mmCIF file of C-alpha atoms in Angstrom:
data_model
loop_
_atom_site.group_PDB
_atom_site.id
_atom_site.type_symbol
_atom_site.label_atom_id
_atom_site.label_comp_id
_atom_site.label_asym_id
_atom_site.label_seq_id
_atom_site.Cartn_x
_atom_site.Cartn_y
_atom_site.Cartn_z
ATOM 1 C CA UNK A 6 -21.424 -30.293 -18.818
ATOM 2 C CA UNK A 7 -19.121 -29.168 -15.566
ATOM 3 C CA UNK A 8 -16.254 -28.470 -17.986
ATOM 4 C CA UNK A 9 -17.787 -26.810 -20.153
ATOM 5 C CA UNK A 10 -18.200 -23.449 -19.897
ATOM 6 C CA UNK A 11 -21.962 -21.529 -20.003
ATOM 7 C CA UNK A 12 -22.323 -18.331 -22.404
ATOM 8 C CA UNK A 13 -24.740 -16.240 -21.726
ATOM 9 C CA UNK A 14 -26.006 -13.224 -23.800
ATOM 10 C CA UNK A 15 -27.203 -9.664 -22.164
ATOM 11 C CA UNK A 16 -27.040 -5.984 -23.103
ATOM 12 C CA UNK A 17 -24.320 -3.745 -22.240
ATOM 13 C CA UNK A 18 -24.191 -0.459 -22.758
ATOM 14 C CA UNK A 19 -20.756 0.801 -24.164
ATOM 15 C CA UNK A 20 -18.296 2.760 -22.055
ATOM 16 C CA UNK A 21 -15.898 4.787 -23.832
ATOM 17 C CA UNK A 22 -12.701 5.800 -22.388
ATOM 18 C CA UNK A 23 -9.931 7.433 -23.262
ATOM 19 C CA UNK A 24 -7.276 5.134 -22.170
ATOM 20 C CA UNK A 25 -6.521 2.081 -20.892
ATOM 21 C CA UNK A 26 -5.774 0.830 -18.706
ATOM 22 C CA UNK A 27 -8.720 2.053 -16.590
ATOM 23 C CA UNK A 28 -9.368 2.288 -12.771
ATOM 24 C CA UNK A 29 -12.444 0.070 -12.073
ATOM 25 C CA UNK A 30 -14.038 2.671 -10.162
ATOM 26 C CA UNK A 31 -13.723 5.588 -12.653
ATOM 27 C CA UNK A 32 -15.022 3.711 -15.529
ATOM 28 C CA UNK A 33 -18.578 3.075 -13.240
ATOM 29 C CA UNK A 34 -18.622 7.307 -12.461
ATOM 30 C CA UNK A 35 -17.794 7.755 -16.365
ATOM 31 C CA UNK A 36 -21.041 5.864 -17.311
ATOM 32 C CA UNK A 37 -23.217 7.577 -15.178
ATOM 33 C CA UNK A 38 -23.977 4.028 -13.062
ATOM 34 C CA UNK A 39 -22.918 6.064 -9.702
ATOM 35 C CA UNK A 40 -22.836 9.782 -8.527
ATOM 36 C CA UNK A 41 -19.261 10.097 -7.726
ATOM 37 C CA UNK A 42 -16.389 8.189 -6.694
ATOM 38 C CA UNK A 43 -16.460 7.401 -3.260
ATOM 39 C CA UNK A 44 -19.951 5.920 -3.957
ATOM 40 C CA UNK A 45 -18.039 4.440 -7.093
ATOM 41 C CA UNK A 46 -15.274 2.932 -4.632
ATOM 42 C CA UNK A 47 -18.540 1.843 -1.618
ATOM 43 C CA UNK A 48 -20.034 -0.367 -3.909
ATOM 44 C CA UNK A 49 -16.413 -2.069 -5.041
ATOM 45 C CA UNK A 50 -15.000 -3.079 -1.635
ATOM 46 C CA UNK A 51 -19.308 -4.070 -0.439
ATOM 47 C CA UNK A 52 -19.226 -6.727 -3.377
ATOM 48 C CA UNK A 53 -21.654 -4.520 -6.007
ATOM 49 C CA UNK A 54 -19.734 -5.169 -8.689
ATOM 50 C CA UNK A 55 -18.064 -7.960 -10.825
ATOM 51 C CA UNK A 56 -15.761 -8.051 -13.821
ATOM 52 C CA UNK A 57 -15.490 -10.330 -16.141
ATOM 53 C CA UNK A 58 -19.042 -11.967 -14.334
ATOM 54 C CA UNK A 59 -16.049 -12.322 -11.211
ATOM 55 C CA UNK A 60 -17.543 -10.352 -7.692
ATOM 56 C CA UNK A 61 -13.652 -7.570 -7.550
ATOM 57 C CA UNK A 62 -13.417 -5.765 -4.445
ATOM 58 C CA UNK A 63 -10.569 -4.208 -5.308
ATOM 59 C CA UNK A 64 -11.090 -0.327 -6.429
ATOM 60 C CA UNK A 65 -7.924 0.424 -8.680
ATOM 61 C CA UNK A 66 -8.518 -3.522 -10.397
ATOM 62 C CA UNK A 67 -7.232 -2.184 -14.195
ATOM 63 C CA UNK A 68 -10.128 -2.724 -16.491
ATOM 64 C CA UNK A 69 -8.929 -3.056 -20.104
ATOM 65 C CA UNK A 70 -10.861 -2.779 -23.551
ATOM 66 C CA UNK A 71 -13.551 -5.762 -23.822
ATOM 67 C CA UNK A 72 -13.671 -6.785 -20.560
ATOM 68 C CA UNK A 73 -17.278 -6.638 -19.036
ATOM 69 C CA UNK A 74 -18.260 -4.793 -15.522
ATOM 70 C CA UNK A 75 -21.877 -5.601 -14.001
ATOM 71 C CA UNK A 76 -22.866 -3.089 -11.455
ATOM 72 C CA UNK A 77 -26.573 -3.243 -10.158
ATOM 73 C CA UNK A 78 -28.318 -5.565 -12.489
ATOM 74 C CA UNK A 79 -26.266 -3.267 -15.930
ATOM 75 C CA UNK A 80 -23.664 -4.948 -18.074
ATOM 76 C CA UNK A 81 -21.284 -1.872 -20.065
ATOM 77 C CA UNK A 82 -18.612 -2.755 -22.521
ATOM 78 C CA UNK A 83 -15.180 -1.305 -21.439
ATOM 79 C CA UNK A 84 -14.262 0.591 -25.182
ATOM 80 C CA UNK A 85 -10.945 2.013 -26.706
ATOM 81 C CA UNK A 86 -9.346 2.604 -29.081
ATOM 82 C CA UNK A 87 -6.061 3.447 -27.920
ATOM 83 C CA UNK A 88 -2.800 1.312 -27.268
ATOM 84 C CA UNK A 89 -2.551 0.236 -23.619
ATOM 85 C CA UNK A 90 -0.260 2.124 -22.501
ATOM 86 C CA UNK A 91 1.682 1.316 -18.195
ATOM 87 C CA UNK A 92 3.109 4.693 -17.094
ATOM 88 C CA UNK A 93 5.702 4.507 -14.924
ATOM 89 C CA UNK A 94 5.530 8.270 -12.898
ATOM 90 C CA UNK A 95 7.371 7.399 -9.002
ATOM 91 C CA UNK A 96 10.816 7.171 -10.782
ATOM 92 C CA UNK A 97 9.934 10.262 -12.571
ATOM 93 C CA UNK A 98 8.871 13.008 -9.635
ATOM 94 C CA UNK A 99 10.732 11.390 -7.715
ATOM 95 C CA UNK A 100 13.643 12.525 -10.586
ATOM 96 C CA UNK A 101 12.510 16.482 -10.344
ATOM 97 C CA UNK A 102 13.132 17.406 -7.088
ATOM 98 C CA UNK A 103 16.105 16.925 -7.001
ATOM 99 C CA UNK A 104 18.226 19.519 -8.443
ATOM 100 C CA UNK A 105 16.280 21.893 -7.101
ATOM 101 C CA UNK A 106 17.471 21.804 -3.648
ATOM 102 C CA UNK A 107 21.403 21.714 -5.213
ATOM 103 C CA UNK A 108 20.647 24.560 -6.573
ATOM 104 C CA UNK A 109 19.627 25.991 -3.514
ATOM 105 C CA UNK A 110 21.725 24.792 -1.478
ATOM 106 C CA UNK A 111 24.698 25.738 -3.387
ATOM 107 C CA UNK A 112 23.023 29.694 -3.183
ATOM 108 C CA UNK A 113 23.398 29.839 0.892
ATOM 109 C CA UNK A 114 26.925 29.904 1.252
ATOM 110 C CA UNK A 115 28.191 32.728 -1.318
ATOM 111 C CA UNK A 116 25.688 34.336 0.701
ATOM 112 C CA UNK A 117 27.992 34.551 3.964
ATOM 113 C CA UNK A 118 26.359 36.787 7.209
ATOM 114 C CA UNK A 119 22.416 36.622 5.604
ATOM 115 C CA UNK A 120 23.364 32.824 5.972
ATOM 116 C CA UNK A 121 22.935 32.775 10.385
ATOM 117 C CA UNK A 122 20.049 35.101 9.911
ATOM 118 C CA UNK A 123 18.254 32.875 7.634
ATOM 119 C CA UNK A 124 18.872 29.681 10.040
ATOM 120 C CA UNK A 125 18.154 31.399 12.668
ATOM 121 C CA UNK A 126 14.497 32.509 11.886
ATOM 122 C CA UNK A 127 14.375 28.742 10.786
ATOM 123 C CA UNK A 128 15.246 27.050 13.888
ATOM 124 C CA UNK A 129 12.276 29.282 15.181
ATOM 125 C CA UNK A 130 10.412 27.815 12.786
ATOM 126 C CA UNK A 131 10.901 24.749 13.213
ATOM 127 C CA UNK A 132 11.447 24.289 16.205
ATOM 128 C CA UNK A 133 7.563 26.009 16.680
ATOM 129 C CA UNK A 134 6.257 22.773 14.114
ATOM 130 C CA UNK A 135 8.576 20.909 17.064
ATOM 131 C CA UNK A 136 6.409 22.246 19.535
ATOM 132 C CA UNK A 137 3.684 20.122 17.128
ATOM 133 C CA UNK A 138 4.766 16.955 16.878
ATOM 134 C CA UNK A 139 5.652 17.301 20.996
ATOM 135 C CA UNK A 140 1.578 17.415 21.797
ATOM 136 C CA UNK A 141 1.419 14.471 19.407
ATOM 137 C CA UNK A 142 3.020 12.387 21.585
ATOM 138 C CA UNK A 143 1.803 9.890 23.493
ATOM 139 C CA UNK A 144 0.293 5.391 23.177
ATOM 140 C CA UNK A 145 -0.659 4.419 20.487
ATOM 141 C CA UNK A 146 -3.848 3.676 20.235
ATOM 142 C CA UNK A 147 -3.447 0.029 19.799
ATOM 143 C CA UNK A 148 -6.527 -0.703 17.462
ATOM 144 C CA UNK A 149 -5.801 1.897 14.638
ATOM 145 C CA UNK A 150 -1.633 3.353 15.698
ATOM 146 C CA UNK A 151 -2.919 6.537 15.779
ATOM 147 C CA UNK A 152 -1.437 9.487 17.926
ATOM 148 C CA UNK A 153 -4.395 11.459 20.344
ATOM 149 C CA UNK A 154 -4.226 15.053 19.392
ATOM 150 C CA UNK A 155 -5.131 17.416 21.940
ATOM 151 C CA UNK A 156 -6.132 21.260 21.045
#
């Protein structure tokens, strides 16, 4: 009997989602099992959520149609009639900003004298930013890796 899996029949609430995969914490929000995303992420991280009978602590775990989520003695069945779509947004975002800087750099040399005035203003802005970053310098905290800030 130890080789066989036991099956249980439970009542589950259906949670309809518009696309799959969807992140686990979002399913809890859609099901109104929690009041917000922060609460959902906390509950998952603390080990109060199970997916398909196994404890899950990854907040952004991908959940698909037919997955069963257990939280707070309630069961939620993910329902989605859309096909699985994997979106690769990072390469698209990296490709879009590249043409814009080329256009700006091409317009600067044509201005001539105006370029010098702009570069001075730009250097003043950079120096004020540099002063701010100098105030943050110092030994980093060994526990967190953060640098001290003084006001």
